[in-house]
Short mmCIF file of N, CA, C and O in Angstrom, two decimals:
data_model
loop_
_atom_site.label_atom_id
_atom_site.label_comp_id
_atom_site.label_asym_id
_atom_site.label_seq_id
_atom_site.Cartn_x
_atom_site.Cartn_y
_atom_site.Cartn_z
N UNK A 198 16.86 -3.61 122.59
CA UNK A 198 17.81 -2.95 121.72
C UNK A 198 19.15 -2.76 122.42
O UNK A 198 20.19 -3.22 121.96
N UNK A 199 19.09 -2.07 123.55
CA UNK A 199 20.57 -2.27 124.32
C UNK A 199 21.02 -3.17 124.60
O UNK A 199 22.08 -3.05 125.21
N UNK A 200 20.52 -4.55 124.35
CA UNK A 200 21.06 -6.11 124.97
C UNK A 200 21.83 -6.03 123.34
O UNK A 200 23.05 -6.02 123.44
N UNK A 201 21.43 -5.99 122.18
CA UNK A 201 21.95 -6.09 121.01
C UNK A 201 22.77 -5.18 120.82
O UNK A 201 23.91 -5.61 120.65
N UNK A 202 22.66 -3.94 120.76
CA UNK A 202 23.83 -2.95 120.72
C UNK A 202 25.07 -3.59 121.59
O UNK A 202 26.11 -3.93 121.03
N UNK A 203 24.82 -3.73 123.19
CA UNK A 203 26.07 -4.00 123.94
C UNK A 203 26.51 -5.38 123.28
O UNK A 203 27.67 -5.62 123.58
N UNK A 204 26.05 -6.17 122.61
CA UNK A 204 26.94 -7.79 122.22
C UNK A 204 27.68 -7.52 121.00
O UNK A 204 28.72 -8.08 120.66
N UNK A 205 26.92 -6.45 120.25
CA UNK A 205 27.59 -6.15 119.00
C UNK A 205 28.80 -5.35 119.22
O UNK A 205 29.74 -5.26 118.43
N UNK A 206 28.65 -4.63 120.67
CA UNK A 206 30.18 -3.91 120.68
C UNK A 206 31.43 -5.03 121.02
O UNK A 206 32.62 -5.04 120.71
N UNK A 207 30.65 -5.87 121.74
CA UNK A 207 31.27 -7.26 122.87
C UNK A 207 31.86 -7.58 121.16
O UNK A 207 32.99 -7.22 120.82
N UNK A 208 31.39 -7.94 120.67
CA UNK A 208 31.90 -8.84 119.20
C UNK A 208 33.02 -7.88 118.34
O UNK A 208 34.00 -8.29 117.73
N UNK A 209 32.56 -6.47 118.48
CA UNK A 209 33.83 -5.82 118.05
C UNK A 209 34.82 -5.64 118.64
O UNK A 209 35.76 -5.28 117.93
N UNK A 210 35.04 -5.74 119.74
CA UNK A 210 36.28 -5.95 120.62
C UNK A 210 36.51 -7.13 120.66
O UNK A 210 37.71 -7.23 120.91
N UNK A 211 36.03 -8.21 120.54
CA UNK A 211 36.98 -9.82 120.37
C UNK A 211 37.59 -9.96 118.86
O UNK A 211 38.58 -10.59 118.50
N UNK A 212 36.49 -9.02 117.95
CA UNK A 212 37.34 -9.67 116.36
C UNK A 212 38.32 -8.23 116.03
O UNK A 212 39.31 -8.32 115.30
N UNK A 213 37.97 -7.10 116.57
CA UNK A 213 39.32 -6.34 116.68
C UNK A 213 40.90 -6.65 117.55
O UNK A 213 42.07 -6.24 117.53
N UNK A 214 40.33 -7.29 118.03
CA UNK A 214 41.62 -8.05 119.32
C UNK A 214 42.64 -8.74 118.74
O UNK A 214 43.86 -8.58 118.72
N UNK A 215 41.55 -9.90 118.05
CA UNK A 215 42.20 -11.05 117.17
C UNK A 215 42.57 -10.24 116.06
O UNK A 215 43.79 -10.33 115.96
N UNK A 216 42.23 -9.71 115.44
CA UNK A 216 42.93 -9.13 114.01
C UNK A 216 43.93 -7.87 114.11
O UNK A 216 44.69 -7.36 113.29
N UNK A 217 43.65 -7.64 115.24
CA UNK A 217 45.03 -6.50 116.25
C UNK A 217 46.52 -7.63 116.25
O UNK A 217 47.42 -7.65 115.42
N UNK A 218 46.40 -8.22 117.13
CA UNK A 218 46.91 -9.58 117.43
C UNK A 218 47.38 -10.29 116.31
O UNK A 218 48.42 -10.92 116.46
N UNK A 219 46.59 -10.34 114.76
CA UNK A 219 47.37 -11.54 113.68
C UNK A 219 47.80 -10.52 112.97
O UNK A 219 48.55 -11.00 112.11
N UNK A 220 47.74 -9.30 112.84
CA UNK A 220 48.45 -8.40 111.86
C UNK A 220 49.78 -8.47 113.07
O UNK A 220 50.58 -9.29 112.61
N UNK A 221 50.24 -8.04 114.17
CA UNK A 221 51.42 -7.99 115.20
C UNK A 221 52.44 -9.32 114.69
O UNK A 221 53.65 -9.23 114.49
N UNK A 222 51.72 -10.41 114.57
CA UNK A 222 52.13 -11.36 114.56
C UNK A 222 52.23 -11.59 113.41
O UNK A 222 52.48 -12.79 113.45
N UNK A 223 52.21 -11.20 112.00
CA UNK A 223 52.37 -11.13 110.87
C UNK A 223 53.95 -10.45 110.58
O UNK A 223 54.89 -10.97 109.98
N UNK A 224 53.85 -8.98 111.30
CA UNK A 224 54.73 -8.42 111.62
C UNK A 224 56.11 -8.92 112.02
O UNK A 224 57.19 -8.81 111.44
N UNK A 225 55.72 -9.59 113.32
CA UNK A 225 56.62 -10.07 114.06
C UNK A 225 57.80 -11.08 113.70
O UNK A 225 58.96 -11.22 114.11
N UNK A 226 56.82 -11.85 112.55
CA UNK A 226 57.39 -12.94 112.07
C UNK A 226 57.82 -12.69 110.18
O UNK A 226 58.19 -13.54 109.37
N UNK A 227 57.64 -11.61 110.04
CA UNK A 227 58.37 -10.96 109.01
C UNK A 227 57.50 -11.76 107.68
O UNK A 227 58.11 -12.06 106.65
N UNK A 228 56.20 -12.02 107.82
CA UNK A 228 55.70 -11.99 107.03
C UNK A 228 54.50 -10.75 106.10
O UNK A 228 53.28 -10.71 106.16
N UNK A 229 55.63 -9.69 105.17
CA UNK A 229 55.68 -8.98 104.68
C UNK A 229 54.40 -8.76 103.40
O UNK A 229 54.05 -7.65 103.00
N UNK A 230 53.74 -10.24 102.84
CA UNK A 230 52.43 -10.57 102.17
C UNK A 230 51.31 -10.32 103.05
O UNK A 230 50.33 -9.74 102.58
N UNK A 231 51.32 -10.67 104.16
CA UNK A 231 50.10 -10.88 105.17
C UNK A 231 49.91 -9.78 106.01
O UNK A 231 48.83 -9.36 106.42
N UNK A 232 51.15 -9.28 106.29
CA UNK A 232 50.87 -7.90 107.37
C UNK A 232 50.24 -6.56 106.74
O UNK A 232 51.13 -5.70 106.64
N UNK A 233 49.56 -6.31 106.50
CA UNK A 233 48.61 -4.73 106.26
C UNK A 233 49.04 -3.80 107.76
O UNK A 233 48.96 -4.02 108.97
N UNK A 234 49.52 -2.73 106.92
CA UNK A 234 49.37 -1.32 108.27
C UNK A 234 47.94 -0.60 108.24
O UNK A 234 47.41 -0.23 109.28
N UNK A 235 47.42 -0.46 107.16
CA UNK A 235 45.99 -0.27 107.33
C UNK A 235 44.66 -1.03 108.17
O UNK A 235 43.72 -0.59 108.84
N UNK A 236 45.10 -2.36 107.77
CA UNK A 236 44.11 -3.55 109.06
C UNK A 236 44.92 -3.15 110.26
O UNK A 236 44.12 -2.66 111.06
N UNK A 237 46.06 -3.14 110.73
CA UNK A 237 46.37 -2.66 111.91
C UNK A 237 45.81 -1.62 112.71
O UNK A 237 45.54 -1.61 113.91
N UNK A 238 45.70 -0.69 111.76
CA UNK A 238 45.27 0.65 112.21
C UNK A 238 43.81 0.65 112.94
O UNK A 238 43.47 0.65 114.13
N UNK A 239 43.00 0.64 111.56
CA UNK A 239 41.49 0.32 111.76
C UNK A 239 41.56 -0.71 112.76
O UNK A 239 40.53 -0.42 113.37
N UNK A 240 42.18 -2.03 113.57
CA UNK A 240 41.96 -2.74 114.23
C UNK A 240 41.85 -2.39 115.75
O UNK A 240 41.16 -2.49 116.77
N UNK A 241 43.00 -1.89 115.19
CA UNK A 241 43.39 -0.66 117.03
C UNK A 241 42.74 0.23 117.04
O UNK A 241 42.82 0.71 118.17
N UNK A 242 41.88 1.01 116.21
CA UNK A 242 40.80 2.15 116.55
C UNK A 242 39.49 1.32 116.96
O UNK A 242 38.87 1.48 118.01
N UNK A 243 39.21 0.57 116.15
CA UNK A 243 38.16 -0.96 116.78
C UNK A 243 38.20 -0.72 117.87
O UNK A 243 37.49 0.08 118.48
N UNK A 244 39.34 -1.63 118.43
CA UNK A 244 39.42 -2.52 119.63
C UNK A 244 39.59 -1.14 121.17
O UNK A 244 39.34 -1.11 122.37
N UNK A 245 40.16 -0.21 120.08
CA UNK A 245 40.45 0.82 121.56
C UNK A 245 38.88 1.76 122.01
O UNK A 245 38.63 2.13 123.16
N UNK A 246 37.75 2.07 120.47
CA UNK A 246 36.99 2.61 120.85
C UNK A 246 35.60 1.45 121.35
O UNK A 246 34.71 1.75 122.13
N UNK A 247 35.71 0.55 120.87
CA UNK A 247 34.70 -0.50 121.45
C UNK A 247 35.12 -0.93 122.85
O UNK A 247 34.28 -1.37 123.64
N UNK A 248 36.36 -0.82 123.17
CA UNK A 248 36.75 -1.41 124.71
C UNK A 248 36.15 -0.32 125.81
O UNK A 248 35.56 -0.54 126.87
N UNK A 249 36.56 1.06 125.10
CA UNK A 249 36.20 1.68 126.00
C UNK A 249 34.67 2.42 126.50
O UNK A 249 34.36 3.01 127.53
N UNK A 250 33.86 2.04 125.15
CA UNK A 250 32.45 2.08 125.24
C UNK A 250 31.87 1.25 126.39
O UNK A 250 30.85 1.67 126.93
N UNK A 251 32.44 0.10 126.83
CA UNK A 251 32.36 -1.10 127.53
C UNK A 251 32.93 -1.03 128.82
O UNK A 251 32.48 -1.56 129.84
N UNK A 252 33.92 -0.38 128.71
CA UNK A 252 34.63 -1.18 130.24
C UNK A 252 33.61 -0.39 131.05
O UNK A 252 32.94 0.63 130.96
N UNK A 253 33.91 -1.70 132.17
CA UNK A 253 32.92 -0.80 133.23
C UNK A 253 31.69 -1.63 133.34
O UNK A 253 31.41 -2.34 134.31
N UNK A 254 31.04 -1.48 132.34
CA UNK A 254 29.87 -2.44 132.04
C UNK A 254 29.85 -3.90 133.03
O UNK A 254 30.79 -4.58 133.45
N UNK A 255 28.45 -4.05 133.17
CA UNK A 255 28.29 -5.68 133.77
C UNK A 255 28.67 -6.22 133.46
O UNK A 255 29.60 -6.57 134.19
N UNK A 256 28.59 -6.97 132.16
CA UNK A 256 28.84 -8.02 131.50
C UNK A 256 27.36 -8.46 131.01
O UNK A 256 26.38 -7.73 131.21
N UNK A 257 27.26 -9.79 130.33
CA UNK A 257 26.11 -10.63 130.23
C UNK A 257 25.72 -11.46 131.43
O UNK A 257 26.55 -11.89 132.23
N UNK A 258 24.53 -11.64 131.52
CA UNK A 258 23.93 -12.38 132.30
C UNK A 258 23.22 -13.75 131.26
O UNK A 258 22.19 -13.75 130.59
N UNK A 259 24.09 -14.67 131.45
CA UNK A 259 23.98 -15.76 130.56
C UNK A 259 22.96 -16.83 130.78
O UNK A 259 22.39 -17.47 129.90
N UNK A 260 22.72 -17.01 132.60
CA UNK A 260 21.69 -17.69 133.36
C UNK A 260 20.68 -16.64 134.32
O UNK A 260 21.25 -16.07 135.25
N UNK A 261 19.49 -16.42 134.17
CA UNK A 261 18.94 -15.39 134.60
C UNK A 261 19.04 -15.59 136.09
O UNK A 261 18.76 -16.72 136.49
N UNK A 262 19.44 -14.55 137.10
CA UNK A 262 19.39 -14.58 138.29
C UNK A 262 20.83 -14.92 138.47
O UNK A 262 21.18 -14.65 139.62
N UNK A 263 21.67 -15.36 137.82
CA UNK A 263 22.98 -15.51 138.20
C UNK A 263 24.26 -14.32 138.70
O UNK A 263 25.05 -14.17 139.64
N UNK A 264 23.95 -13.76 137.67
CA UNK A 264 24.79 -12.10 137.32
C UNK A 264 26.08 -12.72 135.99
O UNK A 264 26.50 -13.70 135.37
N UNK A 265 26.17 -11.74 136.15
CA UNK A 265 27.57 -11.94 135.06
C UNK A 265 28.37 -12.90 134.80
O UNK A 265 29.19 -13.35 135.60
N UNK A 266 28.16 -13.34 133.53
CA UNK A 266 28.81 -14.91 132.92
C UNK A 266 30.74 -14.50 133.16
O UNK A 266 31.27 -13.45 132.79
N UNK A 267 31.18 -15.22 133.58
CA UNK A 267 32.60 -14.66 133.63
C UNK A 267 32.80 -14.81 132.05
O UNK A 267 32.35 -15.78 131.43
N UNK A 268 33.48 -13.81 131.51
CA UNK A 268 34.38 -13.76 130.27
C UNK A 268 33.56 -12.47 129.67
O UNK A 268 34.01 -11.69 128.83
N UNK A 269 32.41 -12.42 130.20
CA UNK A 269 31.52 -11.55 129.81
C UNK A 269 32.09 -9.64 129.91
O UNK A 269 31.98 -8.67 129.16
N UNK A 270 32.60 -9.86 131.06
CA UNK A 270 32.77 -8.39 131.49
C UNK A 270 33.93 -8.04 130.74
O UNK A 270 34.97 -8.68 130.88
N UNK A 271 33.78 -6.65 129.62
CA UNK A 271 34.90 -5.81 128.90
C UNK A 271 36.14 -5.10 129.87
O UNK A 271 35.80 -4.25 130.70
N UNK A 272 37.21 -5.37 129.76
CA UNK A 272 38.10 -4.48 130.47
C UNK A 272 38.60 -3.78 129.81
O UNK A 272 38.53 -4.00 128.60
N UNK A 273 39.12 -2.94 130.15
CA UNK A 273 40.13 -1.75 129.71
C UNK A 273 40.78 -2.42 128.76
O UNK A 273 41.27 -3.54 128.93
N UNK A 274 40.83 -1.61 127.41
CA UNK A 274 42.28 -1.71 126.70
C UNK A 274 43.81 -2.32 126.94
O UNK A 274 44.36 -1.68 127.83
N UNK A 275 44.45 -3.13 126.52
CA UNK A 275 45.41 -3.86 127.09
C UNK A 275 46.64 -2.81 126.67
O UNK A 275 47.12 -2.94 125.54
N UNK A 276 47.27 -1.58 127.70
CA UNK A 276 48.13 -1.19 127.33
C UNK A 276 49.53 -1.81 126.74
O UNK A 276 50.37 -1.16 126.10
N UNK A 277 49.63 -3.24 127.09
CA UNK A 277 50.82 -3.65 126.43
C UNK A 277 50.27 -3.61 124.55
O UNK A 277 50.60 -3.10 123.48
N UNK A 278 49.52 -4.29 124.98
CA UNK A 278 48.95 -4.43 123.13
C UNK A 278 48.74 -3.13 122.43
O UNK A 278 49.13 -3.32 121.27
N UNK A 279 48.36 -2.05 122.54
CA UNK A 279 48.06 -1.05 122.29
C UNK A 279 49.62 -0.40 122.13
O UNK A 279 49.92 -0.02 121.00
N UNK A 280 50.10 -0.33 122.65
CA UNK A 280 51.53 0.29 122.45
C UNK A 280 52.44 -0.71 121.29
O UNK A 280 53.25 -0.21 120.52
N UNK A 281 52.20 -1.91 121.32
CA UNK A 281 52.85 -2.82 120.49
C UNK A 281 52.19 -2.84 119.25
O UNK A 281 52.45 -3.68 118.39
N UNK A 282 51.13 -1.71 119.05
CA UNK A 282 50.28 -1.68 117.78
C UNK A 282 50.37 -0.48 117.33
O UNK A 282 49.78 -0.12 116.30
N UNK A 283 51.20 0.38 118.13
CA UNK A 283 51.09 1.66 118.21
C UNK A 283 52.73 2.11 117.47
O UNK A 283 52.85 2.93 116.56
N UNK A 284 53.84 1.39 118.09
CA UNK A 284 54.92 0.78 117.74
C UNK A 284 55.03 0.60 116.18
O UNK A 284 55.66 1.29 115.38
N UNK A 285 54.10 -0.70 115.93
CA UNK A 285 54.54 -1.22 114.96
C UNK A 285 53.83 -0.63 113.52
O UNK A 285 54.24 -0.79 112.37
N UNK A 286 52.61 0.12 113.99
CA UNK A 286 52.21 1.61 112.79
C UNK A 286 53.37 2.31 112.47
O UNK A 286 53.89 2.39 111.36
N UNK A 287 53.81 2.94 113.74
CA UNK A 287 54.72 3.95 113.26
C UNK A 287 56.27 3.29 112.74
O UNK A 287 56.96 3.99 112.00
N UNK A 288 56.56 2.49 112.98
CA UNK A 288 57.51 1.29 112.46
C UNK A 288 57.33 1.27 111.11
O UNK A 288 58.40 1.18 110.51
N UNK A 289 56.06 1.34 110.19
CA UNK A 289 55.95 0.74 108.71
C UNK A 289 56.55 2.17 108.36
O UNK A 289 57.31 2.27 107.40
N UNK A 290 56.18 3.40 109.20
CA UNK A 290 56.52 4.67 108.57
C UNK A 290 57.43 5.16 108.11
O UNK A 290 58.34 5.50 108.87
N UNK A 291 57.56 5.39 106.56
CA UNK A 291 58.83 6.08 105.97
C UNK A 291 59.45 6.81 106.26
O UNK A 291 58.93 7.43 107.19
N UNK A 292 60.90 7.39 105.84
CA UNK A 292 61.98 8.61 106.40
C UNK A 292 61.15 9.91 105.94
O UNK A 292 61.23 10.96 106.58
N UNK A 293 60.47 9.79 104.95
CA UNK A 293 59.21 10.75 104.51
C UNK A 293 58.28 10.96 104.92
O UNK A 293 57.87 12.09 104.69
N UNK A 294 57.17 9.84 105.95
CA UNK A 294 56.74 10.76 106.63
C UNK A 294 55.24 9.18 105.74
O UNK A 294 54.20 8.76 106.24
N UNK A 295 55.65 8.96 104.90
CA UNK A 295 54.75 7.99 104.32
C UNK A 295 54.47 6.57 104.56
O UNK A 295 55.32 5.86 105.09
N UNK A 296 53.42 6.15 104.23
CA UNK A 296 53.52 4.60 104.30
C UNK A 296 53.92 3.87 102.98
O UNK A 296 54.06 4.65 102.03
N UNK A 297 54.09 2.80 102.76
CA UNK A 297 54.02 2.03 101.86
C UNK A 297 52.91 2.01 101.18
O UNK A 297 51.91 1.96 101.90
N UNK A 298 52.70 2.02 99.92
CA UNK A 298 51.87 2.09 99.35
C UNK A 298 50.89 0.75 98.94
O UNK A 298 51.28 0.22 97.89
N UNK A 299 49.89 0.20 99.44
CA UNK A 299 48.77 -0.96 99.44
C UNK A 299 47.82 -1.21 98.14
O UNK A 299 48.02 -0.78 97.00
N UNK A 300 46.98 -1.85 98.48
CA UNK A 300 45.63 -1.47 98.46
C UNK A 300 44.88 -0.61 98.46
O UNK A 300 44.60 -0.31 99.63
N UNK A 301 44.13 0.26 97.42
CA UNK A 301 43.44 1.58 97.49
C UNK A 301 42.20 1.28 98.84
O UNK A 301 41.53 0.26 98.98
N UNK A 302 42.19 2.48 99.69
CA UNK A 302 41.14 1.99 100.29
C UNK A 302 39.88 2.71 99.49
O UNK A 302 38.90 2.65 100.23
N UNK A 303 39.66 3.14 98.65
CA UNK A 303 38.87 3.73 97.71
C UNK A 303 38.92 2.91 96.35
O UNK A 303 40.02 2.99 95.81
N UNK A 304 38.10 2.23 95.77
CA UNK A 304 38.03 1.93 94.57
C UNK A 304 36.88 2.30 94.05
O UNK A 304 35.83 2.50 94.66
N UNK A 305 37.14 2.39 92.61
CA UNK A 305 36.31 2.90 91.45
C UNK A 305 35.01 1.68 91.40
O UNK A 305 35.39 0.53 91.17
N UNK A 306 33.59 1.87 91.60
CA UNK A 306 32.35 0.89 91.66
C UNK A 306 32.06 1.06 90.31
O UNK A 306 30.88 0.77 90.13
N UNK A 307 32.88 1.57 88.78
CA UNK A 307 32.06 1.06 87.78
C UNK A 307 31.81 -0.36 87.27
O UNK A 307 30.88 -1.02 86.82
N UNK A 308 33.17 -0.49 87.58
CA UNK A 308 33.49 -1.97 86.62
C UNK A 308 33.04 -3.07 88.26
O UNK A 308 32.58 -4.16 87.94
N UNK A 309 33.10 -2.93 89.16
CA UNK A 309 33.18 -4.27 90.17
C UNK A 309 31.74 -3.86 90.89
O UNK A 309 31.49 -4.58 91.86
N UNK A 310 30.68 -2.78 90.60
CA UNK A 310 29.83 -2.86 90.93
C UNK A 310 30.27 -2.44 92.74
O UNK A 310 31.45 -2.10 92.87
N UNK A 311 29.34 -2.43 94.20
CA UNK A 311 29.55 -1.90 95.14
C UNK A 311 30.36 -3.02 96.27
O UNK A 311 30.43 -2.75 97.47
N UNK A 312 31.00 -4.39 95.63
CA UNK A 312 31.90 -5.24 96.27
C UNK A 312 32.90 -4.53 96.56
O UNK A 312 33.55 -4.15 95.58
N UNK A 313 33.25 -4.23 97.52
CA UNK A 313 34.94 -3.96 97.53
C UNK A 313 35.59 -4.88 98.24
O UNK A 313 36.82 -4.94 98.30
N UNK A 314 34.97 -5.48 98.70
CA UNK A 314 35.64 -7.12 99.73
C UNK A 314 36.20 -8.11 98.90
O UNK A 314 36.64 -9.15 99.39
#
């Protein structure tokens, strides 16, 4: 059970990374359809609380008797990235204090049944 727990965190810190990373770069490049401040958000709470569940950690042992597969071992949070995500949240933020208004993250399950994806 802890070999599965620790890969499943390993997997939330690589697809929080990447989707940290393509919302920035959505941003960056002023594409205003594609960039969500909400996927940003949730990405960087991802990537910052799964990194730090981890760092530290061995890593995987990919060949038994070897030790730790390089790529395996979690490091620390990438303070450049984290601040450049941190930045660009408070960047979407209005003179009010608000965001732009999205996507409900709450929708009504009568009519679409329990899909919200």
């Amino acid at each position: 059970a802890a070999f599965e727990l620790s890969l499943g965190l390993e997997r939330a810190v690589e697809s929080s990374r990447d989707e940290l990373c393509r919302q920035l770069a959505y941003r960056a490049s002023g594409d205003r359809t594609s960039f969500d401040s909400v996927r940003l958000a949730y990405s960087l709470l991802t990537y910052l609380v799964a990194s730090e569940a981890l760092a530290g950690t061995a890593g995987r042992e990919l060949v038994e008797g070897e030790g730790s597969a390089v790529g395996t071992v979690i490091k620390k949070p990438n303070r450049n990235l984290v601040t450049a995500a941190l930045d660009a949240y408070f960047g979407e933020q209005g003179p009010d204090g608000m965001w732009v208004a999205g996507q409900p993250i709450y929708k009504s399950f009568r009519r679409s049944g329990k899909n919200v994806g």
